[in-house]
mmCIF file of C-alpha atoms and ligand atoms in Angstrom:
data_model
loop_
_atom_site.group_PDB
_atom_site.id
_atom_site.type_symbol
_atom_site.label_atom_id
_atom_site.label_comp_id
_atom_site.label_asym_id
_atom_site.label_seq_id
_atom_site.Cartn_x
_atom_site.Cartn_y
_atom_site.Cartn_z
ATOM 1 C CA MET A 290 0.010 -0.008 -0.067
ATOM 2 C CA ARG A 291 1.554 3.335 -1.089
ATOM 3 C CA THR A 292 1.937 6.227 1.257
ATOM 4 C CA ALA A 293 0.920 9.642 0.038
ATOM 5 C CA VAL A 294 1.821 13.053 1.690
ATOM 6 C CA VAL A 295 -0.364 16.028 0.839
ATOM 7 C CA THR A 296 0.766 19.459 1.924
ATOM 8 C CA GLY A 297 -1.873 22.066 2.394
ATOM 9 C CA ALA A 298 -4.602 19.317 2.834
ATOM 10 C CA SER A 299 -6.971 21.235 5.312
ATOM 11 C CA ARG A 300 -9.243 22.353 2.536
ATOM 12 C CA GLY A 301 -9.583 23.089 -1.228
ATOM 13 C CA LEU A 302 -7.625 21.288 -3.697
ATOM 14 C CA GLY A 303 -5.365 19.473 -1.082
ATOM 15 C CA ALA A 304 -8.427 17.899 0.514
ATOM 16 C CA ALA A 305 -9.817 16.852 -2.831
ATOM 17 C CA PHE A 306 -6.407 15.251 -3.777
ATOM 18 C CA ALA A 307 -6.421 13.385 -0.544
ATOM 19 C CA ARG A 308 -9.901 11.990 -1.411
ATOM 20 C CA VAL A 309 -8.631 10.655 -4.676
ATOM 21 C CA LEU A 310 -5.622 9.171 -3.184
ATOM 22 C CA ALA A 311 -7.666 7.477 -0.508
ATOM 23 C CA GLU A 312 -10.091 6.166 -3.210
ATOM 24 C CA GLU A 313 -7.028 4.667 -4.986
ATOM 25 C CA GLY A 314 -6.099 2.865 -1.679
ATOM 26 C CA CYS A 315 -3.145 5.103 -0.613
ATOM 27 C CA SER A 316 -2.337 5.640 3.084
ATOM 28 C CA LEU A 317 -2.506 9.242 3.780
ATOM 29 C CA ALA A 318 -0.281 11.739 5.657
ATOM 30 C CA LEU A 319 -1.837 15.152 5.444
ATOM 31 C CA GLY A 320 -0.381 18.452 6.649
ATOM 32 C CA ALA A 321 -1.419 21.992 7.077
ATOM 33 C CA ARG A 322 -1.263 24.865 9.626
ATOM 34 C CA ASP A 323 -4.889 24.374 10.612
ATOM 35 C CA VAL A 324 -4.568 21.167 12.597
ATOM 36 C CA ASP A 325 -8.287 20.686 13.245
ATOM 37 C CA GLY A 326 -9.180 21.174 9.692
ATOM 38 C CA VAL A 327 -6.588 18.663 8.423
ATOM 39 C CA ARG A 328 -7.461 16.057 11.024
ATOM 40 C CA ALA A 329 -11.240 16.434 10.053
ATOM 41 C CA VAL A 330 -10.256 15.711 6.517
ATOM 42 C CA ALA A 331 -8.058 12.694 7.456
ATOM 43 C CA ASP A 332 -10.770 11.337 9.852
ATOM 44 C CA GLU A 333 -13.554 11.452 7.194
ATOM 45 C CA LEU A 334 -11.419 9.889 4.497
ATOM 46 C CA ALA A 335 -10.206 7.094 6.839
ATOM 47 C CA SER A 336 -13.709 6.228 7.811
ATOM 48 C CA GLU A 337 -15.101 6.439 4.235
ATOM 49 C CA HIS A 338 -12.306 4.517 2.496
ATOM 50 C CA VAL A 339 -10.938 2.168 5.078
ATOM 51 C CA VAL A 340 -7.380 3.583 4.714
ATOM 52 C CA GLU A 341 -4.972 4.653 7.228
ATOM 53 C CA ALA A 342 -4.791 8.392 7.552
ATOM 54 C CA THR A 343 -2.695 10.584 9.730
ATOM 55 C CA ALA A 344 -2.716 14.362 9.935
ATOM 56 C CA GLY A 345 -0.442 16.884 11.549
ATOM 57 C CA HIS A 346 0.695 20.467 11.816
ATOM 58 C CA LEU A 347 2.749 21.588 8.993
ATOM 59 C CA ASP A 348 4.051 24.949 7.919
ATOM 60 C CA VAL A 349 5.971 24.588 4.664
ATOM 61 C CA THR A 350 7.864 27.859 5.210
ATOM 62 C CA ASP A 351 9.492 26.436 8.447
ATOM 63 C CA GLU A 352 12.031 23.638 7.712
ATOM 64 C CA ASP A 353 11.829 22.463 11.279
ATOM 65 C CA SER A 354 8.079 21.942 10.895
ATOM 66 C CA LEU A 355 8.747 19.901 7.688
ATOM 67 C CA ILE A 356 11.315 17.831 9.459
ATOM 68 C CA ARG A 357 9.072 17.121 12.374
ATOM 69 C CA PHE A 358 6.141 16.262 10.086
ATOM 70 C CA ARG A 359 8.291 13.933 7.910
ATOM 71 C CA ALA A 360 9.471 12.037 11.075
ATOM 72 C CA GLU A 361 5.950 11.511 12.151
ATOM 73 C CA VAL A 362 5.093 10.154 8.670
ATOM 74 C CA VAL A 363 8.016 7.687 8.490
ATOM 75 C CA GLU A 364 7.495 6.552 12.109
ATOM 76 C CA ARG A 365 3.881 5.740 11.194
ATOM 77 C CA PHE A 366 4.130 4.343 7.701
ATOM 78 C CA GLY A 367 7.846 3.610 7.215
ATOM 79 C CA ARG A 368 7.738 4.789 3.668
ATOM 80 C CA VAL A 369 6.762 7.725 1.357
ATOM 81 C CA ASP A 370 5.699 6.875 -2.287
ATOM 82 C CA ILE A 371 3.897 10.024 -3.401
ATOM 83 C CA VAL A 372 4.152 13.710 -2.301
ATOM 84 C CA VAL A 373 1.582 16.115 -3.537
ATOM 85 C CA ALA A 374 3.211 19.581 -2.989
ATOM 86 C CA ASN A 375 -0.023 21.544 -2.959
ATOM 87 C CA ALA A 376 0.419 24.222 -0.229
ATOM 88 C CA GLY A 377 0.175 27.636 -1.884
ATOM 89 C CA ILE A 378 -1.271 31.191 -1.533
ATOM 90 C CA GLY A 379 -2.134 33.873 -3.870
ATOM 91 C CA SER A 380 -2.814 37.650 -3.880
ATOM 92 C CA PHE A 381 -3.329 39.691 -6.942
ATOM 93 C CA ALA A 382 -2.521 43.456 -7.866
ATOM 94 C CA PRO A 383 -1.197 45.428 -10.691
ATOM 95 C CA ILE A 384 2.638 45.882 -10.525
ATOM 96 C CA VAL A 385 2.029 49.624 -9.575
ATOM 97 C CA ALA A 386 0.017 48.563 -6.568
ATOM 98 C CA THR A 387 2.340 45.728 -5.485
ATOM 99 C CA ASP A 388 2.563 45.072 -1.641
ATOM 100 C CA ALA A 389 5.923 43.836 -0.741
ATOM 101 C CA ASP A 390 4.641 41.901 2.187
ATOM 102 C CA ASP A 391 2.210 40.000 0.060
ATOM 103 C CA VAL A 392 5.006 39.242 -2.445
ATOM 104 C CA ARG A 393 7.373 37.983 0.403
ATOM 105 C CA ALA A 394 4.546 35.736 1.726
ATOM 106 C CA MET A 395 3.918 34.165 -1.693
ATOM 107 C CA LEU A 396 7.539 33.638 -2.344
ATOM 108 C CA GLU A 397 7.831 31.955 1.273
ATOM 109 C CA VAL A 398 5.142 29.447 0.638
ATOM 110 C CA ASN A 399 5.038 28.831 -3.225
ATOM 111 C CA VAL A 400 8.806 28.933 -3.785
ATOM 112 C CA THR A 401 10.826 28.401 -0.737
ATOM 113 C CA GLY A 402 8.171 26.168 0.735
ATOM 114 C CA LEU A 403 8.182 24.077 -2.376
ATOM 115 C CA LEU A 404 11.921 23.593 -2.414
ATOM 116 C CA SER A 405 12.012 22.799 1.321
ATOM 117 C CA THR A 406 9.219 20.227 0.754
ATOM 118 C CA LEU A 407 11.109 18.431 -1.953
ATOM 119 C CA LYS A 408 14.359 18.658 0.004
ATOM 120 C CA THR A 409 12.666 17.065 3.045
ATOM 121 C CA PHE A 410 11.063 14.241 1.202
ATOM 122 C CA ALA A 411 13.731 13.511 -1.548
ATOM 123 C CA ALA A 412 15.502 10.666 0.231
ATOM 124 C CA ASP A 413 12.229 8.813 1.235
ATOM 125 C CA LEU A 414 10.953 9.087 -2.271
ATOM 126 C CA LEU A 415 14.281 7.701 -3.666
ATOM 127 C CA ALA A 416 14.027 4.757 -1.289
ATOM 128 C CA ALA A 417 10.342 3.963 -1.904
ATOM 129 C CA PRO A 418 9.562 0.489 -3.018
ATOM 130 C CA THR A 419 7.538 1.905 -5.880
ATOM 131 C CA ARG A 420 8.925 4.532 -8.308
ATOM 132 C CA GLY A 421 8.477 7.585 -6.125
ATOM 133 C CA MET A 422 6.228 10.372 -7.377
ATOM 134 C CA VAL A 423 5.941 14.012 -6.769
ATOM 135 C CA VAL A 424 3.062 15.955 -7.918
ATOM 136 C CA VAL A 425 3.809 19.770 -7.896
ATOM 137 C CA ILE A 426 0.669 21.950 -7.952
ATOM 138 C CA THR A 427 1.517 25.101 -9.877
ATOM 139 C CA SER A 428 -1.058 26.791 -12.036
ATOM 140 C CA ASP A 429 -2.274 27.203 -15.562
ATOM 141 C CA VAL A 430 -0.322 30.539 -15.164
ATOM 142 C CA SER A 431 2.931 28.722 -14.615
ATOM 143 C CA ALA A 432 3.644 29.215 -18.311
ATOM 144 C CA ARG A 433 1.713 32.342 -19.158
ATOM 145 C CA VAL A 434 0.994 35.859 -17.762
ATOM 146 C CA PHE A 435 -1.921 38.042 -17.125
ATOM 147 C CA PRO A 436 -2.318 41.653 -15.970
ATOM 148 C CA GLY A 437 -2.668 41.911 -12.202
ATOM 149 C CA GLY A 438 -0.997 38.641 -11.509
ATOM 150 C CA ALA A 439 2.773 39.548 -11.808
ATOM 151 C CA ALA A 440 3.902 38.353 -8.387
ATOM 152 C CA TYR A 441 1.795 35.298 -8.074
ATOM 153 C CA VAL A 442 2.485 34.302 -11.699
ATOM 154 C CA ALA A 443 6.278 34.717 -11.040
ATOM 155 C CA THR A 444 5.943 32.348 -8.052
ATOM 156 C CA LYS A 445 4.290 29.787 -10.094
ATOM 157 C CA HIS A 446 6.838 30.078 -13.107
ATOM 158 C CA ALA A 447 9.298 29.569 -10.334
ATOM 159 C CA ALA A 448 7.482 26.430 -9.115
ATOM 160 C CA ARG A 449 7.414 25.000 -12.661
ATOM 161 C CA ALA A 450 11.169 25.597 -13.020
ATOM 162 C CA ILE A 451 11.691 23.882 -9.673
ATOM 163 C CA ALA A 452 9.530 20.899 -10.693
ATOM 164 C CA ARG A 453 11.509 20.356 -13.780
ATOM 165 C CA THR A 454 14.814 20.780 -12.172
ATOM 166 C CA PHE A 455 13.883 18.263 -9.423
ATOM 167 C CA GLN A 456 13.081 15.783 -12.308
ATOM 168 C CA GLN A 457 16.326 16.312 -13.983
ATOM 169 C CA GLU A 458 18.242 15.943 -10.632
ATOM 170 C CA HIS A 459 16.374 12.723 -9.915
ATOM 171 C CA PRO A 460 15.492 10.905 -13.200
ATOM 172 C CA GLU A 461 14.574 7.881 -11.299
ATOM 173 C CA LEU A 462 11.570 9.718 -9.794
ATOM 174 C CA ARG A 463 8.384 10.656 -11.608
ATOM 175 C CA VAL A 464 7.607 14.420 -11.368
ATOM 176 C CA CYS A 465 4.200 15.606 -12.488
ATOM 177 C CA GLU A 466 3.360 19.343 -12.762
ATOM 178 C CA LEU A 467 -0.363 19.661 -12.287
ATOM 179 C CA ARG A 468 -1.509 23.169 -13.497
ATOM 180 C CA PRO A 469 -5.077 24.049 -12.407
ATOM 181 C CA GLY A 470 -7.068 26.923 -13.827
ATOM 182 C CA ALA A 471 -9.418 28.979 -11.661
ATOM 183 C CA THR A 472 -10.920 26.658 -9.139
ATOM 184 C CA ALA A 473 -13.711 27.391 -6.610
ATOM 185 C CA THR A 474 -11.872 27.195 -3.116
ATOM 186 C CA HIS A 475 -10.816 29.562 -0.536
ATOM 187 C CA PHE A 476 -7.755 30.655 -2.545
ATOM 188 C CA ALA A 477 -7.161 34.389 -2.727
ATOM 189 C CA GLY A 478 -10.281 35.058 -0.624
ATOM 190 C CA GLY A 479 -12.589 33.096 -2.759
ATOM 191 C CA SER A 480 -15.213 30.632 -1.818
ATOM 192 C CA PRO A 481 -15.899 26.908 -2.734
ATOM 193 C CA ASP A 482 -19.671 27.843 -2.991
ATOM 194 C CA ARG A 483 -19.069 30.717 -5.620
ATOM 195 C CA ASP A 484 -21.102 30.645 -8.907
ATOM 196 C CA LEU A 485 -18.985 28.071 -10.926
ATOM 197 C CA HIS A 486 -18.964 30.269 -14.164
ATOM 198 C CA GLY A 487 -15.445 30.109 -15.197
ATOM 199 C CA HIS A 488 -14.392 28.040 -12.177
ATOM 200 C CA LEU A 489 -13.685 24.238 -11.852
ATOM 201 C CA THR A 490 -14.576 22.390 -8.652
ATOM 202 C CA ALA A 491 -11.718 20.962 -6.547
ATOM 203 C CA ASP A 492 -12.993 17.514 -7.211
ATOM 204 C CA GLU A 493 -12.796 18.025 -10.962
ATOM 205 C CA VAL A 494 -9.060 19.053 -10.710
ATOM 206 C CA ALA A 495 -8.352 16.150 -8.318
ATOM 207 C CA GLU A 496 -9.729 13.745 -11.005
ATOM 208 C CA THR A 497 -6.795 14.380 -13.101
ATOM 209 C CA LEU A 498 -4.373 13.199 -10.347
ATOM 210 C CA ARG A 499 -6.067 9.829 -10.625
ATOM 211 C CA THR A 500 -4.714 9.281 -14.057
ATOM 212 C CA ALA A 501 -1.152 10.049 -12.930
ATOM 213 C CA ILE A 502 -1.106 7.919 -9.850
ATOM 214 C CA SER A 503 -3.057 4.914 -11.543
ATOM 215 C CA LEU A 504 -0.806 4.371 -14.348
ATOM 216 C CA PRO A 505 2.130 1.738 -14.069
ATOM 217 C CA ASP A 506 5.343 2.818 -12.550
ATOM 218 C CA HIS A 507 7.149 3.039 -15.791
ATOM 219 C CA VAL A 508 4.713 5.835 -17.046
ATOM 220 C CA ARG A 509 5.623 9.272 -16.158
ATOM 221 C CA VAL A 510 2.844 11.897 -16.692
ATOM 222 C CA GLU A 511 5.013 15.088 -16.826
ATOM 223 C CA GLU A 512 2.198 17.702 -17.018
ATOM 224 C CA LEU A 513 -1.471 18.098 -16.578
ATOM 225 C CA VAL A 514 -3.375 21.214 -17.456
ATOM 226 C CA VAL A 515 -7.093 21.516 -16.477
ATOM 227 C CA ARG A 516 -9.315 24.504 -17.122
ATOM 228 C CA SER A 517 -12.923 25.252 -17.142
ATOM 229 C CA ALA A 518 -14.308 25.139 -20.749
ATOM 230 C CA THR A 519 -15.746 28.567 -20.152
ATOM 231 C CA GLN A 520 -12.354 29.992 -19.476
ATOM 232 C CA ALA A 521 -10.469 31.444 -22.515
ATOM 233 C CA PRO A 522 -8.244 28.994 -24.112
ATOM 234 C CA ASP A 523 -4.395 29.435 -23.687
ATOM 235 C CA LEU A 524 -3.204 30.333 -27.293
HETATM 236 O O1 LIG B 1107 -6.491 27.174 -2.131
HETATM 237 P P1 LIG B 1107 -7.073 27.164 -0.618
HETATM 238 P P2 LIG B 1107 -6.374 25.955 -3.122
HETATM 239 N N1 LIG B 1107 2.108 25.624 5.118
HETATM 240 O O2 LIG B 1107 -6.611 28.514 -0.072
HETATM 241 C C1 LIG B 1107 -2.463 25.588 2.863
HETATM 242 C C2 LIG B 1107 -3.013 26.227 -6.556
HETATM 243 N N2 LIG B 1107 -3.997 26.991 -7.544
HETATM 244 O O3 LIG B 1107 -6.875 24.660 -2.635
HETATM 245 O O4 LIG B 1107 -2.060 25.965 6.474
HETATM 246 C C3 LIG B 1107 1.221 24.454 4.855
HETATM 247 O O5 LIG B 1107 -8.441 26.618 -0.390
HETATM 248 C C4 LIG B 1107 -3.795 25.900 3.432
HETATM 249 O O6 LIG B 1107 -3.858 25.278 4.754
HETATM 250 P P3 LIG B 1107 -3.532 26.044 6.157
HETATM 251 C C5 LIG B 1107 -2.606 27.268 -5.436
HETATM 252 O O7 LIG B 1107 -1.499 28.165 -5.823
HETATM 253 C C6 LIG B 1107 -5.262 27.374 -7.102
HETATM 254 O O8 LIG B 1107 -7.185 26.608 -4.319
HETATM 255 O O9 LIG B 1107 -4.382 25.218 7.106
HETATM 256 N N3 LIG B 1107 0.066 24.757 4.179
HETATM 257 C C7 LIG B 1107 -4.736 25.236 2.587
HETATM 258 O O10 LIG B 1107 -4.969 23.899 2.988
HETATM 259 C C8 LIG B 1107 -2.064 26.263 -4.440
HETATM 260 O O11 LIG B 1107 -0.698 25.903 -4.596
HETATM 261 C C9 LIG B 1107 -6.302 27.875 -8.071
HETATM 262 O O12 LIG B 1107 -3.965 27.464 5.997
HETATM 263 C C10 LIG B 1107 -0.245 25.966 3.856
HETATM 264 C C11 LIG B 1107 -4.140 25.151 1.211
HETATM 265 O O13 LIG B 1107 -2.710 25.570 1.433
HETATM 266 C C12 LIG B 1107 -3.035 25.022 -4.665
HETATM 267 O O14 LIG B 1107 -3.654 25.231 -5.954
HETATM 268 C C13 LIG B 1107 -5.760 28.143 -9.282
HETATM 269 C C14 LIG B 1107 0.497 26.981 3.997
HETATM 270 C C15 LIG B 1107 -4.765 26.293 0.387
HETATM 271 O O15 LIG B 1107 -6.085 26.083 0.240
HETATM 272 C C16 LIG B 1107 -4.070 24.941 -3.589
HETATM 273 O O16 LIG B 1107 -4.886 26.042 -3.513
HETATM 274 C C17 LIG B 1107 -4.421 27.889 -9.662
HETATM 275 C C18 LIG B 1107 1.757 26.787 4.739
HETATM 276 N N4 LIG B 1107 2.581 27.866 4.897
HETATM 277 C C19 LIG B 1107 -3.498 27.202 -8.706
HETATM 278 N N5 LIG B 1107 -0.102 28.074 3.484
HETATM 279 C C20 LIG B 1107 -7.502 28.315 -7.629
HETATM 280 N N6 LIG B 1107 -8.049 27.795 -6.586
HETATM 281 O O17 LIG B 1107 -8.111 28.996 -8.411
HETATM 282 C C21 LIG B 1107 -1.106 27.678 2.938
HETATM 283 O O18 LIG B 1107 -4.096 28.177 -10.932
HETATM 284 N N7 LIG B 1107 -1.416 26.408 3.144
#
């Protein structure tokens, strides 16, 4: 039974990815800063899908927090086969209205936090009995730009570069960049209950993860892009 780690699993896409992983029979190790929230997700999935699920405090901007979380996971399950690096934040403004604190916060979570997550779990993924897999949740904007998104877009371009570099540094692993379009979650002050025009649901995005984790070990799904059909196509 594979063990899957999901960062930022207390709600939104992270919780939806955890559901798909549970449905595919993975043991779950879920982390987020909202411990009550992430425990509720783990408890619900464990009872619904008869999988083992653990949840703990995790702040990806704090390397000690990652090290503690990783130690708990390894003690409980003894292996890590899949890491879904999902934790991320976003705030949006035209460049002339940029708030430096917002930029620093995004860089801390979306870039430094991602690097630290990969660093923390690299050895476990390389030692996994299956071919270790990393799924990096970037964005459909990881390879394009739009007005008002400069800082967030820059962090997701960086995340795409980090995912690709990690793959080159570890060709024995499978790195998948999952690029969601606008999705109805709490992201950037949004709401999962919003009118879905132009938005996907978190469950719709998470379905694409099922493909990547269900294919045999020798198949590497390198990139998944998913957008609402009502969103303008990327030309
Ligand atoms: O957002 P939200 P999503 N350490 O706000 C966690 C990308 N994306 O699910 O720590 C650890 O509902 C936070 O947990 P907590 C986006 O860039 C989204 O939509 O308890 N965890 C929560 O569980 C991001 O990478 C859209 O506050 C931290 C989760 O992250 C990913 O999808 C479009 C953390 C965020 O849940 C998931 O975002 C797109 C930290 N320091 C890309 N800081 C979209 N929704 O439209 C935050 O292109 N978290």
